[in-house]
Amino acid sequence: MLAEIFFMTKFLRCLTLVLYMLLPSYRSAAQIAPLIANISSRQTTSLDGQWQAIVDPYDVGAFDYRAQPLKNKNAFYKNYKPQSESELVEYDFDTSGQLQVPGDWNTQRESLLLYEGSVWYKRSFDYAKSPKRRLFVHFGACNYFAAVYLNGEELGAHEGGFTPFDFEITDRVRAHDNFLVLRVNNTRGKDQVPTVNTDWWNYGGITRPVTLVEVPETFVQHYFIQMEKGSTHQIKGWLQLSGRQPQQNVAVRIPEAGLSKVFQTDARGRAEFTFSANLILWSPENPKLYNVEIAAETDQVTDRIGFRSIEVRGTDILLNGNPIFLRGTSLHEEAPLRASRAWSDDDARTLLGWVKELGCNFVRLAHYPHNEAILRMADQMGLMVWAEVPVYWTIQWENPQTLHNAENQLNEMIARDHNRAALIIYSVANETPISDARNRFLRQLIQDAHSADPTRLVSGALQAHEVAAGNRLTIHIDDPIAVDLDVLGNNEYIGWYVHRPEDADSIDWISQYGKPMIMSEFGGDALFGYHGEAHTRWTEEYQENLYEHQIVMLKRISFLRGMTPWILKDFRSPRRPLPRFEDYFNRKGLVSDHGEKKKAFYVLQKFYRGLQSVQPPK
Ligand code: GCB
């Protein structure tokens, strides 16, 4: 019986996915309203809070028993109420319980901890829109798929669990009793990005804020204002208006620096510009941000932007022309202390506070785009950032839809974050197996990143290969995609999955590429408070010893220009079932899920504190 139920569930999920693909709104990046930048500086109304929620494991709110899409009153997005005592309606948002938005559903109800499927969300609101204004509904992120409906009509859909999207509702919103409904589905799929297998929790839900954004009829939709590649005094960028009056004079002002430049947008509402500016440059030591105003004739928006240059010269990474060593740590988007999806300023402040305490100037936001709050916090706190898309392990390299999806997620991430000075590296892949199809896929993403944002460096976390000669071990960086990257990333687990921690002391690293490398992962698990001798797995002493020997090895890699050990904090993972030690947590954190610092934290802290912040280690 159980097997039958299991099979039916699987079957229905597959069927549902096929049907999603047939629906016109699915995978329809083109239909999504182009994203509004910097909504925090807009006239906004938050829709965060308690939403009514219906858990729908069989998607009965979306498809009938012949697996046809529902369009009638039985479709949950209609929010239909029985008109008489005798009428049959088998759903009711008002009596189905609530979920907090933003928030993953997994940690809000015990029964949903491992849930993968659909949840319907509903929230009502009134809205007094001023005449001649436009209104958008903006979602920070929904994992993984979201179909969105307003007042019983579909607005559109979005695929990808970690990037924002918005829909214009100017002509659909009414003064009273609007109802916004979402079907959010976090079913894993082989063709998705990420694919079915990940070493992190599949947190489902509306995981980031939902906001109504009101703007003038013609408004500044987007802009890119950064130092030109290789320059520390030349600003280069573009801006884009949206609306009926595309041709306007638009001023770009930095009042603190006495700068004001006026540009004309063309018939498409676009202006490109270059101008010189003598500004205090952003750096971890002095994370200077300026108020930048973009004033069109019909709209004005303000942002806090830092200016700096980031380049590679030979094996060096140069920040504002000076060689730097990236003292980093990796981080999942998991909240400190409560092990659920992180999303808020407070979450970002605590997590990045630990990162700073460790002595870092750099953080790897693994393995997918994190929330906008943490990027802005990194800007303020002076932490350089590696941002990543979830092209993780074994994606369907041959599938054009999968590539399109990855490209879309990359573009949405860049569009949201390309004005953050903190962000210096885009990473397009993590531990992906070499093949021609994979190389083509990644080359396309690298090209996309460079053309969407020519100012930043592109990397990927690769895996090197061991060559043994006598009793000496050499590791060769020989992934062909390295040719296309600006900075090499490399993950290795010497002392945990392979070899003993001590073996690291004598391992040599070779690269034929003449490029800087970041050791993007290394580490081992330790349960906080579990002590023993240095070769006993899961003890803090094992992890401490591993870090000590890693540092011996890392210091000898001549082309190493940074490191982001795995990982700042213990995080939930379904791949980690071992009772007592793991309990469904990956324990490679330097800090436990309760915020306690393990012994290895202090080993790394000592190393980082001893490093000159502007010099590669000798
Ligand atoms: C890796 C992955 C990371 C895992 C880690 C581990 O190589 O990139 O996502 O969590 O190893 O702990 O095994």
Tab-separated table of N, CA and C in Angstrom, residues 100-243:
chain	number	residue	atom	x	y	z
A	100	GLN	N	4.128	32.276	7.909
A	100	GLN	CA	4.769	33.586	7.933
A	100	GLN	C	5.529	33.811	6.627
A	101	VAL	N	5.357	34.998	6.084
A	101	VAL	CA	6.091	35.436	4.887
A	101	VAL	C	6.874	36.694	5.250
A	102	PRO	N	8.182	36.780	4.942
A	102	PRO	CA	8.991	35.732	4.344
A	102	PRO	C	9.293	34.630	5.351
A	103	GLY	N	9.529	33.453	4.801
A	103	GLY	CA	9.897	32.331	5.652
A	103	GLY	C	9.782	31.039	4.893
A	104	ASP	N	10.691	30.111	5.166
A	104	ASP	CA	10.519	28.784	4.592
A	104	ASP	C	9.391	28.103	5.343
A	105	TRP	N	8.682	27.187	4.658
A	105	TRP	CA	7.610	26.482	5.365
A	105	TRP	C	8.163	25.359	6.238
A	106	ASN	N	9.337	24.840	5.872
A	106	ASN	CA	9.881	23.653	6.539
A	106	ASN	C	10.030	23.819	8.044
A	107	THR	N	10.448	25.019	8.459
A	107	THR	CA	10.724	25.199	9.886
A	107	THR	C	9.572	25.899	10.609
A	108	GLN	N	8.437	26.025	9.915
A	108	GLN	CA	7.280	26.642	10.580
A	108	GLN	C	6.285	25.607	11.098
A	109	ARG	N	6.322	24.417	10.501
A	109	ARG	CA	5.449	23.325	10.981
A	109	ARG	C	6.253	22.048	10.935
A	110	GLU	N	6.188	21.289	12.009
A	110	GLU	CA	6.951	20.042	12.067
A	110	GLU	C	6.633	19.128	10.875
A	111	SER	N	5.343	19.108	10.497
A	111	SER	CA	4.922	18.211	9.403
A	111	SER	C	5.508	18.629	8.055
A	112	LEU	N	6.062	19.829	7.963
A	112	LEU	CA	6.590	20.313	6.680
A	112	LEU	C	8.114	20.291	6.606
A	113	LEU	N	8.758	19.751	7.636
A	113	LEU	CA	10.232	19.810	7.672
A	113	LEU	C	10.848	19.234	6.398
A	114	LEU	N	10.304	18.103	5.938
A	114	LEU	CA	10.863	17.458	4.745
A	114	LEU	C	9.942	17.585	3.529
A	115	TYR	N	8.963	18.473	3.623
A	115	TYR	CA	7.950	18.546	2.564
A	115	TYR	C	8.523	19.086	1.265
A	116	GLU	N	8.202	18.397	0.161
A	116	GLU	CA	8.546	18.881	-1.170
A	116	GLU	C	7.300	18.767	-2.020
A	117	GLY	N	6.787	19.873	-2.479
A	117	GLY	CA	5.549	19.878	-3.252
A	117	GLY	C	5.014	21.292	-3.300
A	118	SER	N	3.680	21.407	-3.463
A	118	SER	CA	3.075	22.737	-3.571
A	118	SER	C	2.473	23.204	-2.260
A	119	VAL	N	2.591	24.493	-2.015
A	119	VAL	CA	1.798	25.169	-0.983
A	119	VAL	C	1.188	26.395	-1.648
A	120	TRP	N	-0.121	26.587	-1.408
A	120	TRP	CA	-0.809	27.781	-1.915
A	120	TRP	C	-0.820	28.833	-0.816
A	121	TYR	N	-0.492	30.048	-1.194
A	121	TYR	CA	-0.498	31.158	-0.243
A	121	TYR	C	-1.550	32.180	-0.693
A	122	LYS	N	-2.225	32.767	0.270
A	122	LYS	CA	-3.181	33.840	-0.088
A	122	LYS	C	-3.114	34.980	0.912
A	123	ARG	N	-3.170	36.185	0.360
A	123	ARG	CA	-3.171	37.359	1.225
A	123	ARG	C	-4.066	38.421	0.584
A	124	SER	N	-4.907	39.070	1.389
A	124	SER	CA	-5.787	40.127	0.870
A	124	SER	C	-5.185	41.476	1.190
A	125	PHE	N	-5.511	42.471	0.382
A	125	PHE	CA	-5.059	43.834	0.686
A	125	PHE	C	-5.934	44.861	-0.028
A	126	ASP	N	-5.970	46.050	0.560
A	126	ASP	CA	-6.607	47.205	-0.084
A	126	ASP	C	-5.482	48.059	-0.634
A	127	TYR	N	-5.752	48.807	-1.684
A	127	TYR	CA	-4.681	49.682	-2.166
A	127	TYR	C	-5.249	50.935	-2.831
A	128	ALA	N	-4.901	52.091	-2.268
A	128	ALA	CA	-5.358	53.361	-2.853
A	128	ALA	C	-4.249	53.883	-3.767
A	129	LYS	N	-4.334	53.514	-5.038
A	129	LYS	CA	-3.294	53.947	-5.990
A	129	LYS	C	-3.599	55.355	-6.465
A	130	SER	N	-2.552	56.187	-6.479
A	130	SER	CA	-2.754	57.544	-6.984
A	130	SER	C	-2.912	57.471	-8.492
A	131	PRO	N	-3.666	58.442	-9.073
A	131	PRO	CA	-3.805	58.442	-10.529
A	131	PRO	C	-2.456	58.660	-11.195
A	132	LYS	N	-2.317	58.205	-12.393
A	132	LYS	CA	-1.073	58.338	-13.176
A	132	LYS	C	0.134	57.724	-12.489
A	133	ARG	N	-0.089	56.704	-11.728
A	133	ARG	CA	1.025	55.984	-11.112
A	133	ARG	C	0.914	54.531	-11.541
A	134	ARG	N	2.042	53.824	-11.475
A	134	ARG	CA	2.039	52.399	-11.819
A	134	ARG	C	2.344	51.583	-10.572
A	135	LEU	N	1.801	50.392	-10.543
A	135	LEU	CA	1.999	49.542	-9.367
A	135	LEU	C	2.536	48.175	-9.788
A	136	PHE	N	3.528	47.702	-9.040
A	136	PHE	CA	4.130	46.392	-9.281
A	136	PHE	C	4.083	45.578	-7.997
A	137	VAL	N	3.998	44.268	-8.154
A	137	VAL	CA	4.185	43.399	-6.988
A	137	VAL	C	5.526	42.698	-7.185
A	138	HIS	N	6.359	42.793	-6.148
A	138	HIS	CA	7.750	42.348	-6.244
A	138	HIS	C	8.001	41.231	-5.227
A	139	PHE	N	8.625	40.163	-5.685
A	139	PHE	CA	8.960	39.028	-4.812
A	139	PHE	C	10.474	38.905	-4.730
A	140	GLY	N	11.010	38.914	-3.513
A	140	GLY	CA	12.457	38.765	-3.335
A	140	GLY	C	12.930	37.398	-3.801
A	141	ALA	N	12.169	36.355	-3.489
A	141	ALA	CA	12.438	34.999	-3.987
A	141	ALA	C	11.362	34.041	-3.479
A	142	CYS	N	11.051	33.042	-4.314
A	142	CYS	CA	10.189	31.926	-3.915
A	142	CYS	C	10.911	30.663	-4.364
A	143	ASN	N	11.043	29.709	-3.493
A	143	ASN	CA	11.708	28.468	-3.895
A	143	ASN	C	10.680	27.353	-4.108
A	144	TYR	N	10.650	26.758	-5.345
A	144	TYR	CA	11.556	26.928	-6.441
A	144	TYR	C	10.813	27.541	-7.640
A	145	PHE	N	9.525	27.132	-7.710
A	145	PHE	CA	8.670	27.589	-8.801
A	145	PHE	C	7.511	28.357	-8.190
A	146	ALA	N	7.114	29.455	-8.807
A	146	ALA	CA	5.957	30.197	-8.282
A	146	ALA	C	5.032	30.585	-9.421
A	147	ALA	N	3.742	30.289	-9.256
A	147	ALA	CA	2.716	30.814	-10.159
A	147	ALA	C	1.941	31.846	-9.348
A	148	VAL	N	1.706	33.007	-9.958
A	148	VAL	CA	1.163	34.140	-9.189
A	148	VAL	C	-0.155	34.596	-9.810
A	149	TYR	N	-1.157	34.837	-8.957
A	149	TYR	CA	-2.493	35.214	-9.412
A	149	TYR	C	-2.996	36.402	-8.591
A	150	LEU	N	-3.651	37.327	-9.273
A	150	LEU	CA	-4.276	38.442	-8.545
A	150	LEU	C	-5.751	38.488	-8.898
A	151	ASN	N	-6.571	38.522	-7.894
A	151	ASN	CA	-8.027	38.598	-8.055
A	151	ASN	C	-8.557	37.563	-9.041
A	152	GLY	N	-8.015	36.357	-8.935
A	152	GLY	CA	-8.507	35.238	-9.739
A	152	GLY	C	-7.936	35.146	-11.143
A	153	GLU	N	-6.990	36.027	-11.504
A	153	GLU	CA	-6.363	35.988	-12.832
A	153	GLU	C	-4.866	35.740	-12.692
A	154	GLU	N	-4.296	35.000	-13.650
A	154	GLU	CA	-2.869	34.711	-13.566
A	154	GLU	C	-2.033	35.925	-13.964
A	155	LEU	N	-1.016	36.238	-13.155
A	155	LEU	CA	-0.073	37.303	-13.512
A	155	LEU	C	1.122	36.731	-14.267
A	156	GLY	N	1.538	35.537	-13.909
A	156	GLY	CA	2.692	34.918	-14.553
A	156	GLY	C	3.338	33.923	-13.614
A	157	ALA	N	4.509	33.471	-14.006
A	157	ALA	CA	5.192	32.453	-13.207
A	157	ALA	C	6.687	32.713	-13.215
A	158	HIS	N	7.370	32.106	-12.267
A	158	HIS	CA	8.816	32.287	-12.190
A	158	HIS	C	9.481	30.992	-11.755
A	159	GLU	N	10.582	30.674	-12.406
A	159	GLU	CA	11.358	29.504	-12.028
A	159	GLU	C	12.720	29.958	-11.519
A	160	GLY	N	13.169	29.303	-10.441
A	160	GLY	CA	14.471	29.645	-9.836
A	160	GLY	C	14.226	30.160	-8.439
A	161	GLY	N	14.846	29.519	-7.471
A	161	GLY	CA	14.478	29.741	-6.074
A	161	GLY	C	15.158	30.889	-5.373
A	162	PHE	N	16.055	31.618	-6.036
A	162	PHE	CA	16.892	32.553	-5.283
A	162	PHE	C	17.025	33.933	-5.911
A	163	THR	N	16.185	34.225	-6.882
A	163	THR	CA	16.302	35.532	-7.529
A	163	THR	C	14.932	36.221	-7.538
A	164	PRO	N	14.956	37.566	-7.607
A	164	PRO	CA	13.704	38.314	-7.514
A	164	PRO	C	12.931	38.346	-8.832
A	165	PHE	N	11.641	38.656	-8.745
A	165	PHE	CA	10.818	38.864	-9.946
A	165	PHE	C	9.674	39.787	-9.571
A	166	ASP	N	9.124	40.445	-10.585
A	166	ASP	CA	7.983	41.328	-10.303
A	166	ASP	C	6.986	41.296	-11.456
A	167	PHE	N	5.774	41.721	-11.165
A	167	PHE	CA	4.711	41.803	-12.177
A	167	PHE	C	4.017	43.145	-12.037
A	168	GLU	N	3.690	43.747	-13.158
A	168	GLU	CA	2.935	45.004	-13.091
A	168	GLU	C	1.465	44.689	-12.858
A	169	ILE	N	0.839	45.427	-11.923
A	169	ILE	CA	-0.583	45.186	-11.629
A	169	ILE	C	-1.392	46.487	-11.700
A	170	THR	N	-0.819	47.485	-12.383
A	170	THR	CA	-1.463	48.801	-12.474
A	170	THR	C	-2.940	48.687	-12.859
A	171	ASP	N	-3.230	47.908	-13.890
A	171	ASP	CA	-4.605	47.846	-14.388
A	171	ASP	C	-5.435	46.750	-13.723
A	172	ARG	N	-4.858	46.062	-12.793
A	172	ARG	CA	-5.592	44.940	-12.180
A	172	ARG	C	-5.926	45.186	-10.715
A	173	VAL	N	-5.192	46.120	-10.110
A	173	VAL	CA	-5.404	46.322	-8.678
A	173	VAL	C	-6.692	47.129	-8.465
A	174	ARG	N	-7.392	46.841	-7.376
A	174	ARG	CA	-8.584	47.621	-7.065
A	174	ARG	C	-8.451	48.206	-5.666
A	175	ALA	N	-9.338	49.129	-5.339
A	175	ALA	CA	-9.185	49.858	-4.072
A	175	ALA	C	-9.354	48.926	-2.870
A	176	HIS	N	-10.268	47.938	-2.991
A	176	HIS	CA	-10.556	47.094	-1.826
A	176	HIS	C	-10.534	45.606	-2.182
A	177	ASP	N	-10.199	44.832	-1.175
A	177	ASP	CA	-10.342	43.370	-1.247
A	177	ASP	C	-9.632	42.696	-2.418
A	178	ASN	N	-8.414	43.142	-2.709
A	178	ASN	CA	-7.604	42.372	-3.652
A	178	ASN	C	-7.194	41.075	-2.975
A	179	PHE	N	-7.109	40.002	-3.750
A	179	PHE	CA	-6.497	38.804	-3.177
A	179	PHE	C	-5.394	38.276	-4.094
A	180	LEU	N	-4.231	38.157	-3.470
A	180	LEU	CA	-3.025	37.705	-4.162
A	180	LEU	C	-2.812	36.247	-3.763
A	181	VAL	N	-2.691	35.380	-4.769
A	181	VAL	CA	-2.508	33.943	-4.485
A	181	VAL	C	-1.247	33.455	-5.204
A	182	LEU	N	-0.483	32.628	-4.523
A	182	LEU	CA	0.696	32.011	-5.138
A	182	LEU	C	0.648	30.517	-4.942
A	183	ARG	N	1.018	29.801	-5.989
A	183	ARG	CA	1.339	28.388	-5.769
A	183	ARG	C	2.852	28.281	-5.838
A	184	VAL	N	3.443	27.914	-4.717
A	184	VAL	CA	4.900	27.764	-4.669
A	184	VAL	C	5.194	26.272	-4.590
A	185	ASN	N	6.087	25.813	-5.445
A	185	ASN	CA	6.386	24.378	-5.503
A	185	ASN	C	7.895	24.172	-5.438
A	186	ASN	N	8.344	23.350	-4.490
A	186	ASN	CA	9.797	23.114	-4.358
A	186	ASN	C	10.191	21.686	-4.723
A	187	THR	N	9.375	21.039	-5.570
A	187	THR	CA	9.740	19.697	-6.038
A	187	THR	C	11.071	19.770	-6.785
A	188	ARG	N	11.970	18.855	-6.458
A	188	ARG	CA	13.244	18.837	-7.188
A	188	ARG	C	13.048	18.164	-8.547
A	189	GLY	N	13.820	18.574	-9.540
A	189	GLY	CA	13.698	17.973	-10.872
A	189	GLY	C	15.068	17.875	-11.507
A	190	LYS	N	15.252	16.801	-12.270
A	190	LYS	CA	16.578	16.570	-12.866
A	190	LYS	C	17.005	17.682	-13.799
A	191	ASP	N	16.025	18.303	-14.463
A	191	ASP	CA	16.359	19.335	-15.456
A	191	ASP	C	16.506	20.718	-14.826
A	192	GLN	N	16.353	20.792	-13.514
A	192	GLN	CA	16.329	22.100	-12.861
A	192	GLN	C	17.727	22.578	-12.478
A	193	VAL	N	17.770	23.827	-12.006
A	193	VAL	CA	19.013	24.435	-11.529
A	193	VAL	C	18.746	24.992	-10.125
A	194	PRO	N	19.177	24.335	-9.039
A	194	PRO	CA	19.997	23.141	-9.016
A	194	PRO	C	19.175	21.911	-9.420
A	195	THR	N	19.897	20.817	-9.633
A	195	THR	CA	19.236	19.569	-9.988
A	195	THR	C	18.796	18.830	-8.714
A	196	VAL	N	18.511	17.523	-8.809
A	196	VAL	CA	17.905	16.822	-7.664
A	196	VAL	C	18.824	16.666	-6.458
A	197	ASN	N	20.126	16.715	-6.683
A	197	ASN	CA	21.061	16.355	-5.622
A	197	ASN	C	21.826	17.584	-5.122
A	198	THR	N	21.597	17.942	-3.878
A	198	THR	CA	22.365	19.052	-3.297
A	198	THR	C	22.691	18.702	-1.852
A	199	ASP	N	23.742	19.320	-1.329
A	199	ASP	CA	24.083	19.118	0.088
A	199	ASP	C	23.592	20.327	0.895
A	200	TRP	N	22.325	20.693	0.663
A	200	TRP	CA	21.713	21.704	1.527
A	200	TRP	C	20.215	21.454	1.565
A	201	TRP	N	19.542	22.084	2.511
A	201	TRP	CA	18.111	21.837	2.718
A	201	TRP	C	17.294	22.494	1.624
A	202	ASN	N	16.277	21.781	1.169
A	202	ASN	CA	15.423	22.327	0.109
A	202	ASN	C	14.295	23.153	0.735
A	203	TYR	N	14.696	24.273	1.320
A	203	TYR	CA	13.695	25.133	1.976
A	203	TYR	C	12.697	25.653	0.946
A	204	GLY	N	11.405	25.368	1.145
A	204	GLY	CA	10.376	25.841	0.205
A	204	GLY	C	9.651	27.053	0.748
A	205	GLY	N	8.991	27.769	-0.159
A	205	GLY	CA	8.129	28.844	0.299
A	205	GLY	C	8.452	30.201	-0.291
A	206	ILE	N	7.714	31.190	0.212
A	206	ILE	CA	8.010	32.587	-0.146
A	206	ILE	C	9.080	33.004	0.853
A	207	THR	N	10.315	32.890	0.438
A	207	THR	CA	11.424	32.952	1.394
A	207	THR	C	11.999	34.358	1.566
A	208	ARG	N	11.566	35.276	0.723
A	208	ARG	CA	12.025	36.675	0.861
A	208	ARG	C	10.817	37.607	0.782
A	209	PRO	N	11.004	38.894	1.130
A	209	PRO	CA	9.850	39.796	1.247
A	209	PRO	C	9.007	39.930	-0.027
A	210	VAL	N	7.727	40.255	0.204
A	210	VAL	CA	6.792	40.579	-0.883
A	210	VAL	C	6.403	42.048	-0.720
A	211	THR	N	6.503	42.808	-1.808
A	211	THR	CA	6.376	44.256	-1.691
A	211	THR	C	5.582	44.820	-2.850
A	212	LEU	N	4.672	45.750	-2.542
A	212	LEU	CA	4.029	46.523	-3.605
A	212	LEU	C	4.890	47.752	-3.848
A	213	VAL	N	5.186	48.026	-5.093
A	213	VAL	CA	6.089	49.129	-5.446
A	213	VAL	C	5.330	50.080	-6.361
A	214	GLU	N	5.171	51.327	-5.914
A	214	GLU	CA	4.463	52.313	-6.736
A	214	GLU	C	5.465	53.273	-7.365
A	215	VAL	N	5.308	53.509	-8.649
A	215	VAL	CA	6.255	54.377	-9.386
A	215	VAL	C	5.468	55.294	-10.325
A	216	PRO	N	6.111	56.376	-10.791
A	216	PRO	CA	5.450	57.234	-11.779
A	216	PRO	C	5.228	56.492	-13.090
A	217	GLU	N	4.415	57.102	-13.972
A	217	GLU	CA	4.100	56.447	-15.258
A	217	GLU	C	5.353	56.111	-16.059
A	218	THR	N	6.298	57.078	-16.092
A	218	THR	CA	7.604	56.760	-16.686
A	218	THR	C	8.632	56.864	-15.567
A	219	PHE	N	9.341	55.774	-15.323
A	219	PHE	CA	10.215	55.741	-14.147
A	219	PHE	C	11.584	55.147	-14.481
A	220	VAL	N	12.519	55.398	-13.569
A	220	VAL	CA	13.877	54.855	-13.721
A	220	VAL	C	13.813	53.393	-13.297
A	221	GLN	N	13.832	52.535	-14.295
A	221	GLN	CA	13.630	51.130	-13.964
A	221	GLN	C	14.932	50.468	-13.494
A	222	HIS	N	16.025	50.880	-14.121
A	222	HIS	CA	17.259	50.201	-13.794
A	222	HIS	C	18.458	51.050	-14.166
A	223	TYR	N	19.593	50.757	-13.554
A	223	TYR	CA	20.808	51.518	-13.853
A	223	TYR	C	22.012	50.708	-13.391
A	224	PHE	N	23.143	51.034	-13.985
A	224	PHE	CA	24.409	50.382	-13.630
A	224	PHE	C	25.436	51.493	-13.531
A	225	ILE	N	25.940	51.743	-12.331
A	225	ILE	CA	26.871	52.856	-12.120
A	225	ILE	C	28.051	52.340	-11.311
A	226	GLN	N	29.148	52.103	-11.999
A	226	GLN	CA	30.353	51.567	-11.352
A	226	GLN	C	31.580	52.174	-12.020
A	227	MET	N	32.765	51.964	-11.421
A	227	MET	CA	33.999	52.375	-12.069
A	227	MET	C	34.192	51.527	-13.330
A	228	GLU	N	34.679	52.185	-14.364
A	228	GLU	CA	34.991	51.461	-15.590
A	228	GLU	C	36.074	50.413	-15.299
A	229	LYS	N	36.011	49.321	-16.012
A	229	LYS	CA	36.996	48.248	-15.805
A	229	LYS	C	38.420	48.814	-15.840
A	230	GLY	N	39.187	48.551	-14.803
A	230	GLY	CA	40.589	48.965	-14.792
A	230	GLY	C	40.809	50.408	-14.373
A	231	SER	N	39.735	51.147	-14.112
A	231	SER	CA	39.917	52.568	-13.777
A	231	SER	C	39.523	52.830	-12.320
A	232	THR	N	40.166	53.842	-11.730
A	232	THR	CA	39.767	54.255	-10.379
A	232	THR	C	39.252	55.696	-10.395
A	233	HIS	N	39.037	56.246	-11.580
A	233	HIS	CA	38.542	57.628	-11.636
A	233	HIS	C	37.531	57.858	-12.760
A	234	GLN	N	37.156	56.807	-13.467
A	234	GLN	CA	36.230	56.962	-14.588
A	234	GLN	C	34.989	56.125	-14.324
A	235	ILE	N	33.838	56.802	-14.201
A	235	ILE	CA	32.592	56.053	-13.982
A	235	ILE	C	31.975	55.742	-15.331
A	236	LYS	N	31.483	54.511	-15.433
A	236	LYS	CA	30.857	54.100	-16.700
A	236	LYS	C	29.567	53.376	-16.359
A	237	GLY	N	28.530	53.621	-17.121
A	237	GLY	CA	27.293	52.916	-16.811
A	237	GLY	C	26.189	53.196	-17.801
A	238	TRP	N	25.002	52.828	-17.399
A	238	TRP	CA	23.816	53.058	-18.227
A	238	TRP	C	22.600	53.176	-17.322
A	239	LEU	N	21.547	53.735	-17.869
A	239	LEU	CA	20.279	53.745	-17.131
A	239	LEU	C	19.146	53.491	-18.102
A	240	GLN	N	18.066	53.004	-17.569
A	240	GLN	CA	16.937	52.577	-18.403
A	240	GLN	C	15.635	53.115	-17.814
A	241	LEU	N	14.891	53.875	-18.643
A	241	LEU	CA	13.563	54.318	-18.219
A	241	LEU	C	12.526	53.337	-18.750
A	242	SER	N	11.411	53.259	-18.043
A	242	SER	CA	10.294	52.455	-18.534
A	242	SER	C	9.052	53.333	-18.525
A	243	GLY	N	8.322	53.370	-19.637
A	243	GLY	CA	7.081	54.153	-19.677
A	243	GLY	C	6.903	54.877	-20.987
